[in-house]
Amino acid sequence: MLCKVLEPRQNYVLYIQFFAPFVGGMSGYYVSSYKDQKRNETRYLSVTQFEPAYARTAFPCFDEPAFKATFNITLGHHRKYVALSNMPVTKKISISGRKNWLWTIFEQTLPMSSYLVCYSVNDFAGLKSQSTFSVDFTTWAPASAIAQCKYAAHIGPRLLDYYERIFEIDYPLPKVDQLAVPDFSAGAMENWGLITYREAALFYAPEASSEVDKQRVANIIAHELAHQWFGNLVTMKWWNDLWLNEGFATYVATLGMQELCKKWHAYAEESLENMMVVLNSDAYHTTRAISQSVSRASQFAEQFDPITYRKGAVIIRMMHMFTGDMTFRKGLNCYLKRHAYGNADQNDLWRSLSEAAHKFGSMPRYLDVQRVMDTWTLQAGYPLITVHRDYVRNTMSINQRRFLIDGLGKTMEKDNSISKGCWFVPISFTLARRANFTATEPRVWLQCDSQVNDIPLEARSPLGAEADQWLILNVQLTAPFRVNYDTVNWRLIIKTLHGGDFRRIHTMNRAQLINDALALSWNGHLCYKIALDLLRYIKQEHAYMPWRAALDHLETIYRIIKQTADFTLFQIAVNVLCSITIAGLFQTIQIW
């Protein structure tokens, strides 16, 4: 109860006495530990993990992302420890009456959501990055492990500099700290200015770690640094739009990795990995939409799943492809500047991208980004595009339906509430004669009419001129959908794959053809003979991505067939497929 009635239009300062003990587990403000091997003793540290809604357990706050505030943080600790927080230290003063204890006072933060507040008291060593970059960049870990942070300290400023260039917005804080936490439930957390990581997500030892370990560390750091713009500078208004944070960070990380090391082929391979996860996990009737209403704190954690991360990244890449690189970057720059230090929802993103797309003519006026993208974010699943060619008139007709792989299958397809979906689909395609796999922009939009007839395949081609030419949709897997062709077109594709010029088909599309053919056969949409005839070409394939697609499906078949009498035949067939490729790879290595 207040002592007197508050007067309107007056400012009041509310002081609250608040006490919160360290909590168990790895959320809120908690205690972690590590083993000091040199001294053979356990060392302790404190650290925070406030996402999604644990800041309220550490201090009084409106613990929702839309309530941004500035934070003035002061930590009391023994002088043998280091105190870290989102901002640099302004001063340290002795605590009166407590020998060797200090108050460490930090600069006031920029406006930010409570879940991004972070602080830690520890005895770690700091490794400063040697860089001409204007931001102070330090990586923190136990002294015995600090050498394993050299790679993280090296690539961090490079990634931050790259993101500043592509977003055309400077990183707004004076420093970045990367902190290795021994006990940490998340892979990493993008707290503004003090990013926390699992040790395995930050450490890399050249003498003991693999190239895969190196790429994983790079991917995680690239993801967290991308969040400094997507999530920290501009934050989703509510948890239903978490994909605006995580989808962007997942996608932008692939661009960052490609910038770090071209030989990793990270952009293509990570994009394929994201696509394959989505095509598998989003094909069940139990899946959810990317943007899903949530109302209780207990539901927030459920949003951190492949639909948010992977499908979010896939549809962002789709927008990048159908708007074009310049339009996409200009639209994102507008979005970030317009909502800097504030919050946004998906409609705000659509608005900025639509303005850029129409300004630069990269999207027809009758469409806007919201009309297209709402069909991808507000409903679950993805489409199966069925293609029928007219080989005399050089045209094709396409239609769509939702693709489902549930065992309930045929019964469910009759249930329109589940199986009927409608998407605005950007359709890119190429024919064998030109085999142009660089043109990823849509040549046709399949709208929610569900069918488009008599689409010309090549302008000014004589009748029947393309009858012996294969057709492939979804160049470089621009969008998340499966494609089923008529039998003649499948046979034309198979003929090329088994010939010596199969590399005329882009690596990502070779992976797509394997993935689609086997998935369609599994679900009864395509004869298994066609799928297996196509798969046989892989004996001559040395690229990673087609094999990644093949092994994913072969593993599924393996789990079923190992219970049957045909298992031995299956093993022989797989051995034949693999042994020729392995022998070819060894021969290539010897030539090197």
Coordinates of C-alpha atoms in Angstrom, one line a residue:
M1 CA 0.0 0.0 0.0
L2 CA 1.3 3.5 -0.9
C3 CA 1.3 6.2 1.8
K4 CA -0.6 8.6 -0.5
V5 CA -2.5 8.7 -3.8
L6 CA -0.3 9.2 -6.8
E7 CA -0.9 12.3 -8.8
P8 CA -1.4 12.1 -12.6
R9 CA 1.3 13.4 -15.0
Q10 CA 4.0 13.1 -12.3
N11 CA 7.2 11.0 -12.5
Y12 CA 7.9 8.7 -9.6
V13 CA 10.9 6.5 -8.9
L14 CA 10.1 3.1 -7.4
Y15 CA 12.6 1.4 -5.2
I16 CA 12.2 -2.3 -4.5
Q17 CA 14.0 -4.4 -2.0
F18 CA 14.6 -7.6 -3.8
F19 CA 16.6 -10.7 -2.8
A20 CA 17.1 -13.7 -5.1
P21 CA 19.4 -16.7 -4.2
F22 CA 21.4 -18.5 -6.9
V23 CA 19.1 -20.9 -8.6
G24 CA 19.7 -24.5 -9.4
G25 CA 20.1 -25.7 -13.0
M26 CA 21.5 -23.5 -15.8
S27 CA 19.0 -20.7 -16.1
G28 CA 18.6 -17.3 -14.4
Y29 CA 21.7 -16.3 -12.4
Y30 CA 23.5 -19.5 -11.5
V31 CA 26.8 -21.0 -10.4
S32 CA 29.0 -23.0 -12.7
S33 CA 32.4 -24.7 -12.0
Y34 CA 35.4 -26.2 -13.7
K35 CA 38.4 -28.3 -12.7
D36 CA 41.7 -26.6 -12.4
Q37 CA 44.0 -29.4 -13.4
K38 CA 47.2 -27.6 -12.4
R39 CA 46.0 -27.1 -8.8
N40 CA 43.7 -30.1 -8.7
E41 CA 40.8 -28.0 -7.4
T42 CA 37.3 -27.0 -8.4
R43 CA 36.9 -23.4 -9.3
Y44 CA 33.6 -21.6 -9.3
L45 CA 32.0 -18.8 -11.4
S46 CA 28.6 -17.2 -11.7
V47 CA 26.9 -16.4 -15.0
T48 CA 23.4 -15.6 -16.4
Q49 CA 21.1 -17.2 -18.9
F50 CA 18.0 -15.1 -19.1
E51 CA 16.4 -16.2 -22.4
P52 CA 13.5 -16.7 -22.7
A53 CA 12.1 -15.4 -19.4
Y54 CA 14.5 -15.9 -16.5
A55 CA 15.6 -12.3 -15.9
R56 CA 12.6 -12.0 -13.5
T57 CA 14.3 -14.6 -11.3
A58 CA 17.4 -12.3 -10.8
F59 CA 15.9 -8.8 -10.6
P60 CA 12.5 -7.1 -10.8
C61 CA 11.6 -6.3 -14.4
F62 CA 9.0 -6.4 -17.1
D63 CA 10.4 -9.6 -18.5
E64 CA 9.0 -9.4 -22.0
P65 CA 10.9 -8.6 -25.2
A66 CA 8.9 -5.5 -26.2
F67 CA 9.7 -3.7 -22.9
K68 CA 13.1 -2.4 -23.7
A69 CA 15.1 -0.4 -21.1
T70 CA 18.6 0.8 -20.2
F71 CA 20.3 -1.1 -17.4
N72 CA 22.8 0.2 -14.9
I73 CA 24.7 -2.8 -13.5
T74 CA 27.0 -3.0 -10.5
L75 CA 28.5 -6.2 -9.3
G76 CA 30.1 -6.9 -5.9
H77 CA 32.9 -9.5 -5.8
H78 CA 36.3 -10.4 -4.4
R79 CA 39.2 -8.6 -6.1
K80 CA 40.7 -11.9 -7.3
Y81 CA 37.7 -12.3 -9.7
V82 CA 36.9 -10.5 -12.9
A83 CA 33.4 -9.0 -13.4
L84 CA 31.9 -8.9 -16.9
S85 CA 28.7 -7.5 -18.2
N86 CA 27.1 -6.2 -21.4
M87 CA 29.0 -2.9 -21.3
P88 CA 32.6 -1.9 -20.4
V89 CA 33.6 -1.1 -16.8
T90 CA 33.5 2.6 -15.8
K91 CA 35.1 2.2 -12.4
K92 CA 35.9 -0.1 -9.5
I93 CA 35.5 1.0 -5.9
S94 CA 36.3 -0.8 -2.6
I95 CA 33.4 -2.1 -0.6
S96 CA 33.4 -0.4 2.8
G97 CA 34.0 -2.8 5.6
R98 CA 34.9 -5.8 3.4
K99 CA 38.6 -6.2 2.8
N100 CA 39.6 -7.1 -0.8
W101 CA 36.0 -6.8 -2.0
L102 CA 35.0 -4.4 -4.9
W103 CA 32.1 -2.9 -6.6
T104 CA 32.5 -3.1 -10.3
I105 CA 30.3 -0.5 -12.0
F106 CA 29.5 -0.8 -15.7
E107 CA 28.4 1.8 -18.3
Q108 CA 24.7 2.2 -18.9
T109 CA 23.5 -0.2 -21.6
L110 CA 21.7 0.9 -24.8
P111 CA 17.9 0.2 -24.8
M112 CA 17.6 -3.6 -24.8
S113 CA 15.2 -6.4 -23.8
S114 CA 15.7 -8.0 -20.4
Y115 CA 16.5 -11.4 -21.7
L116 CA 19.7 -10.0 -23.3
V117 CA 21.1 -8.7 -20.0
C118 CA 24.2 -10.7 -18.9
Y119 CA 26.8 -10.6 -16.2
S120 CA 29.4 -13.0 -14.8
V121 CA 32.0 -13.1 -12.0
N122 CA 34.9 -15.4 -12.7
D123 CA 38.6 -16.0 -12.6
F124 CA 39.1 -16.4 -16.3
A125 CA 41.9 -15.2 -18.5
G126 CA 41.1 -12.8 -21.3
L127 CA 42.5 -13.1 -24.9
K128 CA 42.3 -9.8 -26.8
S129 CA 41.9 -10.1 -30.6
Q130 CA 44.7 -8.6 -32.6
S131 CA 42.7 -6.6 -35.2
T132 CA 42.4 -3.2 -36.7
F133 CA 38.7 -3.4 -36.0
S134 CA 37.4 -0.5 -33.9
V135 CA 35.5 -2.6 -31.4
D136 CA 37.4 -4.1 -28.4
F137 CA 37.1 -7.9 -28.8
T138 CA 38.1 -10.2 -26.0
T139 CA 37.6 -14.0 -25.5
W140 CA 37.4 -15.3 -21.9
A141 CA 38.1 -18.9 -20.7
P142 CA 40.0 -20.7 -17.9
A143 CA 43.7 -19.9 -18.1
S144 CA 44.5 -23.5 -18.9
A145 CA 42.2 -23.4 -21.9
I146 CA 42.8 -19.9 -23.3
A147 CA 45.1 -21.2 -26.0
Q148 CA 42.1 -23.0 -27.5
C149 CA 40.4 -19.7 -28.0
K150 CA 42.8 -18.3 -30.5
Y151 CA 40.7 -19.3 -33.5
A152 CA 37.5 -17.8 -31.9
A153 CA 39.5 -14.6 -31.1
H154 CA 40.8 -14.5 -34.7
I155 CA 37.5 -14.9 -36.6
G156 CA 35.2 -12.9 -34.3
P157 CA 36.4 -9.4 -35.5
R158 CA 36.4 -10.6 -39.1
L159 CA 32.8 -11.7 -38.9
L160 CA 31.7 -8.5 -37.2
D161 CA 33.4 -6.4 -39.8
Y162 CA 31.8 -8.4 -42.6
Y163 CA 28.3 -8.0 -41.0
E164 CA 28.9 -4.2 -40.7
R165 CA 29.6 -4.1 -44.4
I166 CA 26.7 -6.2 -45.7
F167 CA 24.1 -4.6 -43.3
E168 CA 25.6 -1.1 -43.7
I169 CA 25.1 -0.5 -40.0
D170 CA 27.9 -0.2 -37.5
Y171 CA 28.0 -2.5 -34.5
P172 CA 26.7 0.0 -31.8
L173 CA 28.6 -1.2 -28.7
P174 CA 32.2 -0.4 -27.8
K175 CA 33.1 -4.0 -27.0
V176 CA 32.4 -7.7 -27.6
D177 CA 33.3 -10.3 -25.0
Q178 CA 33.0 -14.0 -25.7
L179 CA 32.7 -16.1 -22.6
A180 CA 33.3 -19.9 -22.4
V181 CA 30.9 -21.4 -19.7
P182 CA 31.7 -24.9 -18.4
D183 CA 28.0 -25.7 -17.6
F184 CA 25.7 -24.1 -20.2
S185 CA 22.4 -25.5 -21.4
A186 CA 22.2 -23.6 -24.7
G187 CA 24.8 -24.0 -27.5
A188 CA 25.5 -20.2 -27.1
M189 CA 23.6 -17.1 -26.2
E190 CA 23.8 -13.7 -28.0
N191 CA 23.7 -11.4 -25.0
W192 CA 24.5 -8.0 -26.3
G193 CA 28.2 -7.3 -25.7
L194 CA 28.8 -10.5 -23.6
I195 CA 28.1 -13.6 -25.7
T196 CA 28.2 -16.9 -23.7
Y197 CA 29.1 -20.2 -25.2
R198 CA 29.5 -23.8 -24.3
E199 CA 33.2 -24.6 -24.1
A200 CA 32.9 -27.0 -27.1
A201 CA 31.3 -24.2 -29.1
L202 CA 34.3 -21.9 -28.6
F203 CA 37.4 -24.1 -28.2
Y204 CA 39.4 -25.2 -31.2
A205 CA 42.8 -27.0 -30.8
P206 CA 44.5 -27.4 -34.2
E207 CA 46.6 -30.4 -33.0
A208 CA 43.5 -32.3 -31.7
S209 CA 40.4 -30.9 -33.3
S210 CA 39.0 -31.8 -36.7
E211 CA 38.1 -29.6 -39.7
V212 CA 34.5 -30.3 -38.8
D213 CA 35.1 -29.0 -35.3
K214 CA 36.6 -25.8 -36.8
Q215 CA 33.5 -25.3 -39.0
R216 CA 31.2 -25.9 -36.1
V217 CA 32.9 -23.2 -34.0
A218 CA 32.8 -20.8 -36.9
N219 CA 29.1 -21.5 -37.5
I220 CA 28.2 -20.9 -33.9
I221 CA 30.2 -17.7 -33.6
A222 CA 28.8 -16.4 -36.9
H223 CA 25.3 -17.2 -35.7
E224 CA 25.7 -15.3 -32.4
L225 CA 27.4 -12.3 -34.0
A226 CA 24.6 -12.1 -36.6
H227 CA 22.2 -11.8 -33.6
Q228 CA 23.9 -8.5 -32.6
W229 CA 21.7 -7.0 -35.4
F230 CA 18.9 -9.5 -35.7
G231 CA 17.6 -10.0 -32.2
N232 CA 19.6 -7.3 -30.2
L233 CA 19.4 -4.1 -32.3
V234 CA 16.0 -5.1 -33.6
T235 CA 14.1 -7.6 -31.4
M236 CA 10.8 -9.4 -32.1
K237 CA 7.8 -7.9 -30.4
W238 CA 6.7 -11.3 -29.0
W239 CA 7.8 -14.9 -29.0
N240 CA 5.6 -15.9 -31.9
D241 CA 8.0 -14.1 -34.1
L242 CA 11.2 -15.7 -32.6
W243 CA 12.1 -16.8 -36.2
L244 CA 12.9 -13.2 -37.0
N245 CA 15.8 -13.6 -34.5
E246 CA 16.8 -17.2 -35.0
G247 CA 16.0 -17.7 -38.7
F248 CA 18.0 -14.7 -39.7
A249 CA 21.0 -15.6 -37.5
T250 CA 20.9 -19.1 -38.9
Y251 CA 20.9 -17.9 -42.5
V252 CA 23.3 -15.0 -42.1
A253 CA 25.8 -17.4 -40.4
T254 CA 26.0 -19.3 -43.7
L255 CA 27.0 -16.0 -45.4
G256 CA 29.6 -15.4 -42.7
M257 CA 31.1 -18.8 -43.0
Q258 CA 31.4 -18.5 -46.8
E259 CA 33.2 -15.2 -46.2
L260 CA 35.6 -16.9 -43.8
C261 CA 36.6 -19.8 -45.9
K262 CA 35.4 -20.4 -49.5
K263 CA 36.7 -24.0 -49.6
W264 CA 34.1 -25.0 -47.0
H265 CA 31.3 -24.4 -49.5
A266 CA 29.4 -23.4 -46.4
Y267 CA 26.7 -21.4 -48.0
A268 CA 25.6 -24.2 -50.3
E269 CA 26.1 -27.1 -47.9
E270 CA 24.5 -25.4 -44.9
S271 CA 21.6 -24.3 -47.1
L272 CA 21.1 -27.9 -48.3
E273 CA 21.3 -29.2 -44.7
N274 CA 18.6 -26.7 -43.6
M275 CA 16.4 -27.5 -46.6
M276 CA 16.6 -31.3 -46.0
V277 CA 15.8 -30.9 -42.3
V278 CA 12.8 -28.8 -43.2
L279 CA 11.5 -31.2 -46.0
N280 CA 11.7 -34.0 -43.5
S281 CA 10.5 -32.4 -40.2
D282 CA 7.8 -30.2 -41.7
A283 CA 6.0 -32.9 -43.7
Y284 CA 4.0 -34.4 -40.7
H285 CA 0.5 -33.4 -39.9
T286 CA 1.6 -32.6 -36.4
T287 CA 4.0 -29.8 -37.4
R288 CA 3.4 -26.2 -36.7
A289 CA 3.5 -22.8 -38.5
I290 CA 6.7 -20.7 -38.2
S291 CA 4.7 -17.9 -36.5
Q292 CA 2.6 -19.5 -33.8
S293 CA 0.6 -17.9 -31.1
V294 CA 2.1 -18.3 -27.6
S295 CA 0.7 -16.8 -24.4
R296 CA 2.5 -18.5 -21.5
A297 CA 6.1 -18.5 -20.4
S298 CA 6.0 -22.3 -20.3
Q299 CA 5.4 -22.2 -24.1
F300 CA 8.4 -20.0 -25.0
A301 CA 11.0 -22.8 -24.9
E302 CA 8.9 -24.9 -27.3
Q303 CA 9.6 -22.3 -30.0
F304 CA 13.3 -23.1 -30.1
D305 CA 13.0 -25.9 -32.6
P306 CA 14.0 -26.7 -36.2
I307 CA 10.9 -24.9 -37.6
T308 CA 12.1 -21.6 -36.0
Y309 CA 15.7 -22.0 -36.9
R310 CA 15.9 -24.1 -40.0
K311 CA 12.6 -23.3 -41.8
G312 CA 13.1 -19.6 -40.8
A313 CA 16.5 -19.7 -42.5
V314 CA 15.1 -21.5 -45.6
I315 CA 12.4 -19.0 -46.2
I316 CA 14.7 -16.1 -45.6
R317 CA 17.0 -17.5 -48.3
M318 CA 14.0 -17.9 -50.5
M319 CA 13.3 -14.2 -50.1
H320 CA 16.9 -13.4 -50.8
M321 CA 16.7 -15.4 -54.0
F322 CA 13.4 -14.0 -55.4
T323 CA 14.1 -10.4 -54.5
G324 CA 17.8 -10.4 -55.6
D325 CA 20.9 -9.5 -53.6
M326 CA 20.8 -5.7 -53.9
T327 CA 17.0 -5.5 -53.1
F328 CA 17.4 -7.9 -50.2
R329 CA 20.2 -5.9 -48.6
K330 CA 18.5 -2.6 -49.1
G331 CA 15.3 -4.0 -47.6
L332 CA 17.1 -5.3 -44.6
N333 CA 19.0 -2.1 -44.1
C334 CA 15.7 -0.2 -44.1
Y335 CA 14.2 -2.7 -41.7
L336 CA 17.1 -2.5 -39.3
K337 CA 17.3 1.3 -39.3
R338 CA 13.6 1.8 -39.0
H339 CA 13.3 -0.4 -35.9
A340 CA 16.8 0.1 -34.3
Y341 CA 16.7 -0.2 -30.5
G342 CA 13.0 -1.2 -30.8
N343 CA 10.9 -4.1 -31.7
A344 CA 9.3 -5.5 -34.9
D345 CA 7.0 -8.2 -36.1
Q346 CA 7.0 -10.0 -39.4
N347 CA 4.7 -7.5 -41.0
D348 CA 7.4 -4.8 -40.4
L349 CA 9.9 -7.0 -42.3
W350 CA 7.5 -7.6 -45.2
R351 CA 6.9 -3.9 -45.5
S352 CA 10.6 -3.0 -45.8
L353 CA 11.3 -5.7 -48.3
S354 CA 8.2 -4.9 -50.4
E355 CA 9.3 -1.3 -50.6
A356 CA 12.7 -2.3 -51.8
A357 CA 11.4 -4.9 -54.2
H358 CA 9.0 -2.6 -55.9
K359 CA 11.5 0.3 -56.0
F360 CA 14.1 -1.9 -57.8
G361 CA 11.6 -3.8 -59.9
S362 CA 12.5 -7.2 -58.6
M363 CA 8.9 -8.2 -57.8
P364 CA 5.7 -7.8 -59.9
R365 CA 3.4 -5.0 -58.7
Y366 CA 0.5 -7.3 -58.3
L367 CA 2.4 -9.1 -55.6
D368 CA 4.0 -7.9 -52.3
V369 CA 6.2 -9.7 -49.9
Q370 CA 3.5 -10.0 -47.2
R371 CA 1.0 -11.6 -49.6
V372 CA 3.7 -14.2 -50.6
M373 CA 5.3 -14.8 -47.2
D374 CA 2.2 -15.0 -45.0
T375 CA 1.5 -18.3 -46.9
W376 CA 4.9 -19.6 -45.7
T377 CA 4.8 -18.4 -42.1
L378 CA 1.2 -18.6 -41.0
Q379 CA 0.5 -22.2 -42.1
A380 CA 2.4 -25.4 -41.5
G381 CA 3.9 -27.6 -44.1
Y382 CA 5.1 -27.1 -47.6
P383 CA 3.9 -27.9 -51.2
L384 CA 4.4 -30.8 -53.6
I385 CA 4.6 -29.3 -57.1
T386 CA 3.4 -31.7 -59.8
V387 CA 4.7 -31.0 -63.3
H388 CA 3.0 -32.2 -66.6
R389 CA 4.8 -31.3 -69.8
D390 CA 3.4 -31.0 -73.3
Y391 CA 6.3 -32.1 -75.4
V392 CA 4.8 -31.0 -78.6
R393 CA 3.8 -27.4 -77.6
N394 CA 6.9 -26.9 -75.4
T395 CA 4.8 -26.0 -72.3
M396 CA 4.2 -27.3 -68.8
S397 CA 1.3 -27.2 -66.4
I398 CA 2.0 -27.2 -62.6
N399 CA -0.2 -27.6 -59.6
Q400 CA 0.3 -27.8 -55.8
R401 CA -0.9 -29.7 -52.8
R402 CA 0.6 -30.1 -49.3
F403 CA 3.2 -32.9 -49.0
L404 CA 2.7 -35.3 -46.1
I405 CA 4.8 -38.3 -45.2
D406 CA 2.6 -39.6 -42.3
G407 CA 1.8 -43.3 -42.3
L408 CA -1.9 -42.1 -42.2
G409 CA -1.2 -41.0 -45.8
K410 CA -4.1 -41.7 -48.1
T411 CA -6.8 -41.2 -45.5
M412 CA -5.3 -37.9 -44.4
E413 CA -5.1 -36.6 -48.0
K414 CA -8.9 -36.7 -48.1
D415 CA -9.0 -34.4 -45.1
N416 CA -8.8 -30.9 -46.6
S417 CA -8.3 -29.3 -43.2
I418 CA -4.9 -31.0 -43.0
S419 CA -3.8 -31.9 -46.5
K420 CA -5.0 -28.8 -48.4
G421 CA -2.5 -26.0 -48.3
C422 CA -1.9 -23.0 -50.5
W423 CA 1.4 -21.2 -51.0
F424 CA 2.7 -18.5 -53.3
V425 CA 5.6 -20.4 -54.8
P426 CA 8.4 -18.8 -56.8
I427 CA 9.1 -21.2 -59.7
S428 CA 12.6 -21.1 -61.3
F429 CA 13.4 -23.7 -63.9
T430 CA 15.9 -24.6 -66.6
L431 CA 16.1 -26.9 -69.6
A432 CA 18.9 -29.2 -70.6
R433 CA 19.8 -27.1 -73.7
R434 CA 21.0 -24.2 -71.6
A435 CA 21.3 -25.8 -68.2
N436 CA 21.4 -22.3 -66.6
F437 CA 21.6 -23.0 -62.9
T438 CA 22.7 -19.5 -61.9
A439 CA 19.4 -17.9 -62.7
T440 CA 17.5 -18.5 -59.4
E441 CA 14.9 -15.7 -59.8
P442 CA 11.3 -16.9 -60.4
R443 CA 10.2 -17.2 -64.0
V444 CA 6.7 -18.0 -62.9
W445 CA 4.7 -17.4 -59.6
L446 CA 2.4 -20.3 -58.7
Q447 CA -0.4 -18.5 -56.8
C448 CA -3.1 -19.9 -54.6
D449 CA -5.2 -20.7 -57.7
S450 CA -3.3 -24.0 -57.2
Q451 CA -2.6 -24.6 -60.9
V452 CA -1.0 -22.8 -63.8
N453 CA -1.4 -24.2 -67.3
D454 CA 0.5 -23.9 -70.6
I455 CA 3.6 -22.2 -69.2
P456 CA 6.0 -21.7 -72.2
L457 CA 9.4 -23.4 -71.5
E458 CA 11.5 -21.5 -74.1
A459 CA 10.5 -18.4 -76.0
R460 CA 10.4 -18.8 -79.8
S461 CA 11.2 -22.5 -79.8
P462 CA 9.8 -24.6 -82.7
L463 CA 7.1 -27.1 -81.8
G464 CA 8.6 -30.2 -80.3
A465 CA 12.1 -28.7 -80.1
E466 CA 12.5 -29.4 -76.4
A467 CA 11.0 -32.9 -76.4
D468 CA 14.3 -34.5 -75.7
Q469 CA 15.4 -32.0 -73.1
W470 CA 15.0 -32.5 -69.4
L471 CA 13.3 -29.8 -67.3
I472 CA 14.3 -29.1 -63.7
L473 CA 12.4 -26.8 -61.3
N474 CA 13.7 -25.0 -58.2
V475 CA 17.1 -24.0 -59.4
Q476 CA 19.6 -24.4 -56.5
L477 CA 16.7 -25.2 -54.2
T478 CA 15.4 -21.7 -54.1
A479 CA 12.3 -22.6 -52.1
P480 CA 11.1 -25.4 -49.8
F481 CA 9.0 -27.7 -52.0
R482 CA 9.2 -31.1 -53.6
V483 CA 8.8 -31.7 -57.3
N484 CA 7.3 -34.6 -59.1
Y485 CA 7.6 -34.8 -62.9
D486 CA 5.9 -36.9 -65.5
T487 CA 7.6 -40.2 -66.3
V488 CA 9.1 -39.0 -69.6
N489 CA 10.9 -36.1 -67.8
W490 CA 12.2 -38.3 -65.1
R491 CA 13.6 -40.6 -67.7
L492 CA 15.3 -37.7 -69.5
I493 CA 16.9 -36.7 -66.2
I494 CA 18.0 -40.2 -65.4
K495 CA 19.6 -40.5 -68.9
T496 CA 21.7 -37.4 -68.3
L497 CA 22.7 -38.5 -64.7
H498 CA 23.9 -41.9 -66.0
G499 CA 25.9 -40.2 -68.8
G500 CA 29.2 -38.5 -68.6
D501 CA 27.9 -35.0 -68.4
F502 CA 25.8 -35.3 -65.2
R503 CA 27.7 -32.4 -63.7
R504 CA 25.8 -30.1 -66.1
I505 CA 23.1 -30.4 -63.4
H506 CA 24.0 -28.2 -60.4
T507 CA 25.3 -30.1 -57.3
M508 CA 22.4 -28.9 -55.2
N509 CA 19.9 -30.0 -57.8
R510 CA 21.4 -33.4 -58.1
A511 CA 20.9 -33.7 -54.3
Q512 CA 17.4 -32.4 -54.7
L513 CA 16.6 -35.0 -57.4
I514 CA 17.7 -37.9 -55.2
N515 CA 15.9 -36.5 -52.2
D516 CA 12.7 -35.9 -54.0
A517 CA 12.6 -39.1 -55.9
L518 CA 13.2 -41.3 -52.8
A519 CA 10.8 -39.3 -50.7
L520 CA 8.1 -39.4 -53.4
S521 CA 8.5 -43.2 -53.7
W522 CA 8.4 -43.7 -50.0
N523 CA 5.1 -41.8 -49.9
G524 CA 3.6 -43.6 -53.0
H525 CA 3.7 -40.6 -55.4
L526 CA 6.4 -42.2 -57.6
C527 CA 7.3 -45.7 -58.8
Y528 CA 10.3 -47.0 -56.8
K529 CA 11.9 -48.3 -60.1
I530 CA 12.3 -44.7 -61.3
A531 CA 13.8 -43.6 -57.9
L532 CA 16.2 -46.5 -57.8
D533 CA 17.2 -46.1 -61.4
L534 CA 18.0 -42.5 -60.7
L535 CA 20.0 -43.4 -57.5
R536 CA 22.2 -45.8 -59.4
Y537 CA 24.1 -42.9 -61.0
I538 CA 25.6 -42.1 -57.7
K539 CA 28.3 -44.6 -58.2
Q540 CA 30.1 -41.9 -60.2
E541 CA 29.3 -39.1 -57.8
H542 CA 32.1 -37.6 -55.8
A543 CA 30.3 -34.5 -54.5
Y544 CA 29.2 -34.3 -50.8
M545 CA 25.7 -33.0 -51.2
P546 CA 24.2 -35.7 -53.4
W547 CA 25.6 -38.4 -51.1
R548 CA 24.3 -36.5 -48.1
A549 CA 20.8 -36.8 -49.6
A550 CA 21.2 -40.4 -50.6
L551 CA 22.5 -41.6 -47.3
D552 CA 19.7 -39.9 -45.4
H553 CA 17.2 -42.0 -47.3
L554 CA 19.3 -45.2 -47.4
E555 CA 19.5 -45.1 -43.6
T556 CA 15.7 -44.9 -43.4
I557 CA 15.3 -47.9 -45.8
Y558 CA 18.0 -49.7 -43.8
R559 CA 16.0 -49.4 -40.5
I560 CA 13.0 -51.1 -42.2
I561 CA 14.7 -53.7 -44.4
K562 CA 17.1 -55.0 -41.7
Q563 CA 14.1 -56.9 -40.2
T564 CA 13.5 -58.7 -43.5
A565 CA 15.0 -61.6 -45.5
D566 CA 16.1 -59.1 -48.2
F567 CA 18.6 -57.4 -45.9
T568 CA 21.6 -59.2 -47.4
L569 CA 20.6 -58.0 -50.9
F570 CA 20.3 -54.5 -49.6
Q571 CA 23.8 -54.6 -48.1
I572 CA 25.2 -55.9 -51.4
A573 CA 23.5 -53.1 -53.4
V574 CA 24.7 -50.4 -51.0
N575 CA 28.2 -51.8 -51.0
V576 CA 28.3 -51.7 -54.8
L577 CA 27.1 -48.0 -54.8
C578 CA 29.6 -47.0 -52.2
S579 CA 32.7 -49.0 -53.1
I580 CA 33.0 -47.5 -56.6
T581 CA 32.8 -44.0 -55.2
I582 CA 35.3 -44.7 -52.4
A583 CA 37.8 -46.2 -54.9
G584 CA 37.4 -43.1 -57.1
L585 CA 38.0 -40.8 -54.2
F586 CA 41.2 -42.7 -53.1
Q587 CA 42.4 -42.4 -56.7
T588 CA 41.8 -38.7 -56.7
I589 CA 43.6 -38.3 -53.3
Q590 CA 46.6 -40.2 -54.7
I591 CA 46.7 -37.8 -57.8
W592 CA 46.8 -34.8 -55.4

